[in-house]
Coordinates of C-alpha atoms and ligand atoms in Angstrom, one line a residue:
X1 CA 0.0 0.0 0.0
X2 CA 1.6 3.3 -0.9
X3 CA 1.8 5.7 2.0
X4 CA 0.9 9.3 1.5
X5 CA 2.5 11.7 3.9
X6 CA 0.8 15.1 4.1
X7 CA 3.3 17.5 5.6
X8 CA 2.3 20.5 7.7
X9 CA 2.9 23.8 6.1
X10 CA 5.9 25.7 7.3
X11 CA 5.5 29.2 8.7
X12 CA 7.6 30.5 5.8
X13 CA 5.2 29.0 3.3
X14 CA 2.2 30.3 5.2
X15 CA 3.4 33.9 5.5
X16 CA 4.3 34.0 1.8
X17 CA 1.0 32.5 0.9
X18 CA -0.8 35.3 2.8
X19 CA 1.3 37.9 0.9
X20 CA 0.7 36.3 -2.5
X21 CA -3.0 36.2 -1.8
X22 CA -2.9 39.9 -0.9
X23 CA -1.4 40.6 -4.3
X24 CA 0.7 43.5 -3.3
X25 CA -1.7 45.0 -0.8
X26 CA -1.0 45.5 2.9
X27 CA -1.7 42.7 5.4
X28 CA -2.4 43.8 9.0
X29 CA -0.3 42.5 11.9
X30 CA -3.5 41.1 13.4
X31 CA -4.2 39.1 10.3
X32 CA -0.7 37.7 10.2
X33 CA -1.0 36.8 13.9
X34 CA -4.3 35.0 13.2
X35 CA -3.1 33.1 10.1
X36 CA 0.2 32.1 11.5
X37 CA -1.1 31.4 15.0
X38 CA 1.8 33.4 16.5
X39 CA 2.0 36.4 18.8
X40 CA 3.2 39.7 17.4
X41 CA 6.8 39.1 18.4
X42 CA 6.7 35.7 16.5
X43 CA 5.4 37.3 13.4
X44 CA 8.0 40.0 13.4
X45 CA 10.7 37.4 13.9
X46 CA 9.4 35.5 10.9
X47 CA 9.3 38.7 8.8
X48 CA 12.9 39.3 9.9
X49 CA 13.9 35.9 8.6
X50 CA 12.3 36.6 5.3
X51 CA 14.1 39.9 5.0
X52 CA 17.4 38.2 5.7
X53 CA 16.7 35.8 2.8
X54 CA 16.3 38.9 0.6
X55 CA 12.5 39.5 0.6
X56 CA 11.7 43.2 0.6
X57 CA 8.9 43.9 3.0
X58 CA 7.4 47.3 3.7
X59 CA 6.2 48.0 7.2
X60 CA 3.5 50.6 7.8
X61 CA 2.5 51.7 11.3
X62 CA -1.3 51.4 10.6
X63 CA -1.7 49.2 7.5
X64 CA 0.7 46.4 8.4
X65 CA 3.1 44.8 6.0
X66 CA 3.3 44.2 2.3
X67 CA 5.7 42.2 0.1
X68 CA 7.5 44.4 -2.4
X69 CA 10.1 42.1 -3.9
X70 CA 11.2 38.5 -3.8
X71 CA 14.8 37.4 -4.1
X72 CA 16.3 35.6 -7.1
X73 CA 16.7 32.5 -5.1
X74 CA 14.9 29.1 -5.1
X75 CA 13.3 28.2 -1.8
X76 CA 10.9 25.4 -1.1
X77 CA 8.8 27.7 1.1
X78 CA 8.3 30.2 -1.7
X79 CA 7.5 27.6 -4.4
X80 CA 5.0 25.9 -2.1
X81 CA 3.4 29.2 -1.2
X82 CA 2.4 29.6 -4.8
X83 CA 1.1 26.1 -5.4
X84 CA -2.4 24.6 -5.3
X85 CA -1.6 21.1 -6.4
X86 CA -3.2 17.8 -5.8
X87 CA -0.1 15.6 -5.8
X88 CA 3.0 17.3 -7.2
X89 CA 5.0 19.4 -4.8
X90 CA 3.4 18.3 -1.5
X91 CA 6.9 18.1 -0.4
X92 CA 9.7 20.1 -2.0
X93 CA 13.4 20.1 -1.3
X94 CA 15.9 22.5 -2.8
X95 CA 19.6 21.5 -2.8
X96 CA 22.5 23.9 -3.5
X97 CA 24.3 21.2 -5.5
X98 CA 23.8 17.6 -6.3
X99 CA 25.1 15.0 -8.8
X100 CA 21.7 14.7 -10.5
X101 CA 18.3 15.4 -9.1
X102 CA 17.1 12.2 -10.7
X103 CA 19.6 10.3 -8.5
X104 CA 18.3 11.9 -5.4
X105 CA 14.8 10.9 -6.2
X106 CA 15.9 7.4 -7.2
X107 CA 17.3 7.0 -3.7
X108 CA 14.0 8.1 -2.2
X109 CA 12.0 5.9 -4.6
X110 CA 13.2 2.7 -3.1
X111 CA 11.4 3.5 0.2
X112 CA 7.6 3.5 0.5
X113 CA 7.5 7.2 0.0
X114 CA 4.4 8.4 -1.8
X115 CA 4.5 10.2 -5.1
X116 CA 4.8 13.9 -5.6
X117 CA 8.0 14.9 -3.8
X118 CA 10.1 17.3 -5.9
X119 CA 13.8 17.9 -5.6
X120 CA 15.4 21.0 -7.2
X121 CA 19.1 21.8 -7.3
X122 CA 20.8 25.1 -8.0
X123 CA 23.5 23.2 -9.8
X124 CA 24.2 19.6 -10.8
X125 CA 27.6 18.1 -11.2
X126 CA 26.3 15.1 -13.2
X127 CA 23.1 16.4 -14.9
X128 CA 22.2 13.9 -17.5
X129 CA 20.0 13.5 -20.6
X130 CA 18.9 10.3 -22.2
X131 CA 21.5 7.5 -23.0
X132 CA 24.0 8.9 -20.6
X133 CA 24.4 12.3 -22.4
X134 CA 25.4 15.3 -20.4
X135 CA 22.9 18.0 -19.4
X136 CA 24.5 21.4 -18.8
X137 CA 23.1 22.8 -15.5
X138 CA 24.7 26.2 -14.9
X139 CA 24.4 27.3 -11.3
X140 CA 21.4 29.5 -10.5
X141 CA 20.5 30.0 -14.2
X142 CA 17.8 27.4 -14.7
X143 CA 15.3 25.0 -13.1
X144 CA 16.9 21.6 -12.7
X145 CA 14.4 19.3 -10.9
X146 CA 13.0 15.8 -10.5
X147 CA 9.7 14.4 -9.4
X148 CA 8.8 11.0 -7.9
X149 CA 5.8 9.6 -9.5
X150 CA 3.9 6.3 -9.0
X151 CA 1.6 6.4 -12.0
X152 CA -1.3 3.9 -12.4
X153 CA -0.1 3.0 -15.9
X154 CA 1.2 -0.1 -17.5
X155 CA 5.0 0.1 -18.3
X156 CA 4.1 0.1 -22.0
X157 CA 2.3 3.4 -21.5
X158 CA 5.1 5.1 -19.6
X159 CA 5.8 7.4 -22.6
X160 CA 2.6 9.2 -21.6
X161 CA 4.5 10.7 -18.7
X162 CA 7.1 12.3 -21.0
X163 CA 4.4 13.6 -23.3
X164 CA 2.4 15.1 -20.4
X165 CA 5.5 16.6 -18.9
X166 CA 6.5 18.2 -22.2
X167 CA 3.0 19.7 -22.6
X168 CA 3.2 21.0 -19.0
X169 CA 6.6 22.6 -19.5
X170 CA 5.6 24.2 -22.8
X171 CA 2.4 25.5 -21.2
X172 CA 4.3 27.0 -18.3
X173 CA 7.0 28.6 -20.5
X174 CA 4.3 30.1 -22.8
X175 CA 2.3 31.5 -19.9
X176 CA 5.2 32.9 -17.9
X177 CA 7.4 34.3 -20.8
X178 CA 4.9 34.7 -23.6
X179 CA 7.4 32.9 -25.9
X180 CA 6.1 30.5 -28.6
X181 CA 7.3 27.4 -26.9
X182 CA 6.8 24.2 -28.9
X183 CA 7.4 20.5 -28.4
X184 CA 9.8 18.5 -30.5
X185 CA 9.2 14.8 -30.1
X186 CA 10.0 13.0 -27.9
X187 CA 11.3 15.2 -25.1
X188 CA 12.4 18.6 -26.2
X189 CA 10.7 21.9 -25.6
X190 CA 12.0 24.4 -28.1
X191 CA 11.8 28.1 -28.8
X192 CA 12.7 29.3 -32.3
X193 CA 13.9 25.8 -33.1
X194 CA 16.4 25.6 -30.2
X195 CA 16.1 23.5 -27.1
X196 CA 15.0 25.5 -24.0
X197 CA 14.0 22.5 -21.9
X198 CA 14.4 18.7 -21.8
X199 CA 12.5 15.9 -20.1
X200 CA 14.0 12.6 -18.9
X201 CA 11.8 9.9 -17.6
X202 CA 13.4 7.0 -15.8
X203 CA 11.3 4.0 -14.9
X204 CA 11.5 1.2 -12.4
X205 CA 9.0 -1.6 -13.3
X206 CA 8.3 -5.1 -12.2
X207 CA 6.4 -7.6 -14.3
X208 CA 3.5 -5.5 -15.6
X209 CA 3.6 -2.7 -13.0
X210 CA 5.4 0.6 -12.7
X211 CA 7.0 0.9 -9.3
X212 CA 8.2 4.4 -9.8
X213 CA 8.8 6.9 -12.6
X214 CA 11.4 9.5 -12.0
X215 CA 10.6 12.6 -14.0
X216 CA 13.6 14.9 -14.5
X217 CA 13.1 18.3 -16.1
X218 CA 15.7 20.9 -17.0
X219 CA 14.6 24.4 -18.1
X220 CA 17.1 27.0 -19.3
X221 CA 15.8 30.2 -17.7
X222 CA 18.3 32.9 -17.3
X223 CA 21.3 31.2 -19.1
X224 CA 23.5 33.4 -21.3
X225 CA 25.4 32.0 -24.2
X226 CA 28.6 31.9 -22.1
X227 CA 26.9 29.7 -19.5
X228 CA 26.6 26.9 -22.2
X229 CA 29.4 25.0 -23.8
X230 CA 30.6 26.8 -27.0
X231 CA 29.1 24.2 -29.3
X232 CA 25.6 24.9 -28.0
X233 CA 24.9 28.1 -29.8
X234 CA 23.0 26.4 -32.6
X235 CA 21.1 23.9 -30.5
X236 CA 20.3 25.5 -27.1
X237 CA 18.7 28.6 -25.9
X238 CA 17.1 30.0 -22.8
X239 CA 14.1 32.2 -21.9
X240 CA 16.4 35.1 -21.3
X241 CA 18.2 34.7 -24.6
X242 CA 14.9 34.6 -26.4
X243 CA 13.0 37.3 -24.6
X244 CA 15.9 39.6 -23.9
X245 CA 15.0 39.8 -20.2
X246 CA 15.5 37.7 -17.1
X247 CA 12.6 35.7 -15.5
X248 CA 11.6 34.9 -11.9
X249 CA 12.6 31.3 -11.5
X250 CA 10.4 30.7 -8.5
X251 CA 7.3 31.9 -10.4
X252 CA 8.2 29.6 -13.3
X253 CA 8.9 26.7 -11.0
X254 CA 5.5 27.1 -9.4
X255 CA 3.7 27.4 -12.7
X256 CA 5.5 24.4 -14.1
X257 CA 4.6 22.2 -11.1
X258 CA 1.0 23.5 -11.2
X259 CA 0.8 22.6 -14.9
X260 CA 2.5 19.2 -14.3
X261 CA 0.0 18.4 -11.5
X262 CA -2.9 18.8 -14.0
X263 CA -1.2 17.1 -17.0
X264 CA -0.1 14.2 -14.9
X265 CA -3.6 13.5 -13.6
X266 CA -5.1 13.9 -17.1
X267 CA -2.4 11.7 -18.6
X268 CA -3.7 8.8 -16.5
X269 CA -7.4 9.4 -17.1
X270 CA -8.0 11.2 -20.4
X271 CA -4.7 11.0 -22.4
X272 CA -6.5 12.1 -25.5
X273 CA -6.8 15.6 -24.2
X274 CA -3.1 15.8 -23.5
X275 CA -2.4 14.5 -27.1
X276 CA -4.7 17.2 -28.5
X277 CA -2.6 19.9 -26.7
X278 CA 0.6 18.2 -27.7
X279 CA -0.6 18.2 -31.3
X280 CA -1.2 21.9 -31.2
X281 CA 2.2 22.6 -29.9
X282 CA 4.2 20.0 -31.8
X283 CA 6.8 20.9 -34.3
X284 CA 7.0 17.2 -35.3
X285 CA 3.5 16.2 -36.3
X286 CA 2.9 16.2 -40.0
X287 CA 6.6 16.4 -40.8
X288 CA 8.8 14.0 -42.8
X289 CA 11.3 12.7 -40.2
X290 CA 14.5 10.8 -40.0
X291 CA 14.6 9.2 -36.6
X292 CA 17.5 7.3 -35.1
X293 CA 17.0 4.6 -32.6
X294 CA 20.4 3.4 -31.5
X295 CA 22.1 2.3 -34.7
X296 CA 18.8 2.2 -36.6
X297 CA 17.5 4.9 -38.9
X298 CA 13.8 5.1 -39.8
X299 CA 12.3 7.6 -42.2
X300 CA 8.7 8.5 -42.5
X301 CA 5.8 10.9 -42.0
X302 CA 4.9 11.7 -38.4
X303 CA 1.2 10.8 -38.3
X304 CA 0.0 10.8 -34.7
X305 CA 0.7 9.8 -31.1
X306 CA -1.0 6.6 -30.1
X307 CA -2.6 6.0 -26.7
X308 CA 0.6 4.8 -25.2
X309 CA 2.5 8.0 -26.2
X310 CA 4.3 6.3 -29.1
X311 CA 4.9 8.1 -32.3
X312 CA 3.2 6.6 -35.4
X313 CA 5.5 7.0 -38.4
X314 CA 4.2 6.2 -41.9
X315 CA 7.0 4.9 -44.0
X316 CA 7.2 5.4 -47.8
X317 CA 6.0 1.8 -48.3
X318 CA 2.8 2.7 -46.4
X319 CA 3.7 0.7 -43.3
X320 CA 3.1 2.4 -40.0
X321 CA 5.8 2.0 -37.4
X322 CA 5.3 2.7 -33.7
X323 CA 8.3 4.4 -32.2
X324 CA 9.0 4.8 -28.5
X325 CA 12.1 7.0 -27.9
X326 CA 14.7 7.8 -30.4
X327 CA 16.1 11.0 -31.8
X328 CA 14.7 13.1 -34.6
X329 CA 17.6 14.0 -36.8
X330 CA 15.6 16.0 -39.5
X331 CA 12.2 17.5 -39.5
X332 CA 11.0 18.6 -42.9
X333 CA 7.7 20.0 -43.9
Ligands
BT5_1 C1 17.2 15.5 -22.3 O1 18.0 14.5 -22.8 O2 16.8 16.5 -22.9 C2 16.8 15.3 -20.9 C3 17.3 16.5 -20.0 C4 16.8 16.3 -18.6 C5 17.6 17.2 -17.6 C6 17.0 17.2 -16.2 S1 17.7 18.4 -15.2 C7 17.0 17.7 -13.8 C8 17.1 16.2 -14.0 N1 18.3 15.7 -13.5 C9 19.1 15.2 -14.5 O3 20.3 14.7 -14.3 N2 18.5 15.3 -15.6 C10 17.2 15.9 -15.5 P1 18.4 14.4 -24.3 O4 17.2 14.4 -25.2 O5 19.2 13.1 -24.4 O6 19.2 15.6 -24.6 C11 20.6 15.8 -24.2 C12 21.3 16.6 -25.2 O7 20.8 18.0 -25.1 C13 22.8 16.8 -25.0 O8 23.5 15.7 -25.6 C14 23.1 18.1 -25.5 O9 23.3 18.1 -26.9 C15 21.8 18.9 -25.3 N3 21.9 19.7 -24.0 C16 22.6 19.4 -22.9 N4 22.4 20.3 -21.9 C17 21.5 21.2 -22.5 C18 20.8 22.4 -22.0 N5 21.0 22.8 -20.7 N6 20.0 23.0 -22.8 C19 19.8 22.6 -24.1 N7 20.3 21.5 -24.6 C20 21.2 20.8 -23.8

C-alpha cells in the first residue's frame, strides 16, 4: 500500500501565501498573527527571517506589511506558497548542489515514499540526458528538478509521462514568458527551433507494473550564451536569450509544477486531451522525419501519437511504425 504523507505547512510558506493572496496590498499584523497562529513578536521574527533571505517587505504603522520584492533564489517555502496542487510538490526540497536530481529521487523511490516529492538543485555536477548524455546545468540559471511519480499505468504506456511533462513545461513557459514554446518529439521543448527544456523519464518496473517513474526536467531560464558549452549556440537557448530579459525562476517553478500536476492526472485518465494539446504545440507532427533509434534509422511521416504516447511514423512503403524513444535528426515540412 503506498503511504501518502501530508506535511504540515511551514511558517515561511504560510506567511508568503498570505502575501501572495494579498497581491501587493498591505496585510495587517492582526491578520498575520491570526493566520500564523503566532504572537506579534513571533510574526516580526518570521518577517525578519524573510528579510534576511532577501525579501523586501514594507512595514506601515497602521496598515501592516506588504511584500515588495522577492529574491532571485529558489526556496521550497516560496515555491510551495504559490502552489495549489493535488499531488506534485506536496513536499519540495531545494539543494544547492547535487550530482543529478534524478539520482536523489531514485534514492527516495526505493522506500515506501508516496509520489509527488520534488527535488530542485541550483546546480548539478552530473546532470544527464537520455542515453548517458550530459545535461548542462549552470548554477542558478535554470530549473533543474525531478519528481517522484507512481503512475497507475502499465509500463508500456510510460511514454505518456514524458508527453504530459513536455506539454506542462511548454504550457508554463508560454504562460510565464509569452514565448512561442513548442514541443519536439519525444522530449524537447523548443523556442525558435532551439532547445529550451528537456525531459528525462526513468522507470522502475516489475512484471507489468510501474513501481516508480522519476521525471527529470531541465529548463534553461536565465542562461546566457557563455553559460553553455561553446558548441551549444545552434542547439540550445534560454528564456532570457529569447525574450531579452530575465525571469523569476520561483514563479516559473510554481507554474511548471502546477501545470505538471494537472497534466499528470489527465495523462492517466484522459490521455486524448493531452495528445490534443501536444498536437497543437508539436513541431514534429505532419513532418517528414528521420529518426535514429540506437544504430537504426527510420524515415517516415509523423502521423500521430498513439494511446501509449508512441509516435506513429508512416513509411514510404505505407507501413506504419510505432516508435518509442529515439532522436529526430531531421524535421522537414
Ligand atoms: C534531455 O535529454 O533532454 C533530458 C534532460 C533532462 C535534464 C534534467 S535536469 C533535472 C534532472 N536531473 C538530471 O540529471 N536530468 C534531469 P536528451 O534528449 O538526451 O538531450 C541531451 C542533449 O541535449 C545533450 O546531448 C546536448 O546536446 C543537449 N543539451 C545538454 N544540456 C542542455 C541544456 N542545458 N539545454 C539545451 N540542450 C542541452
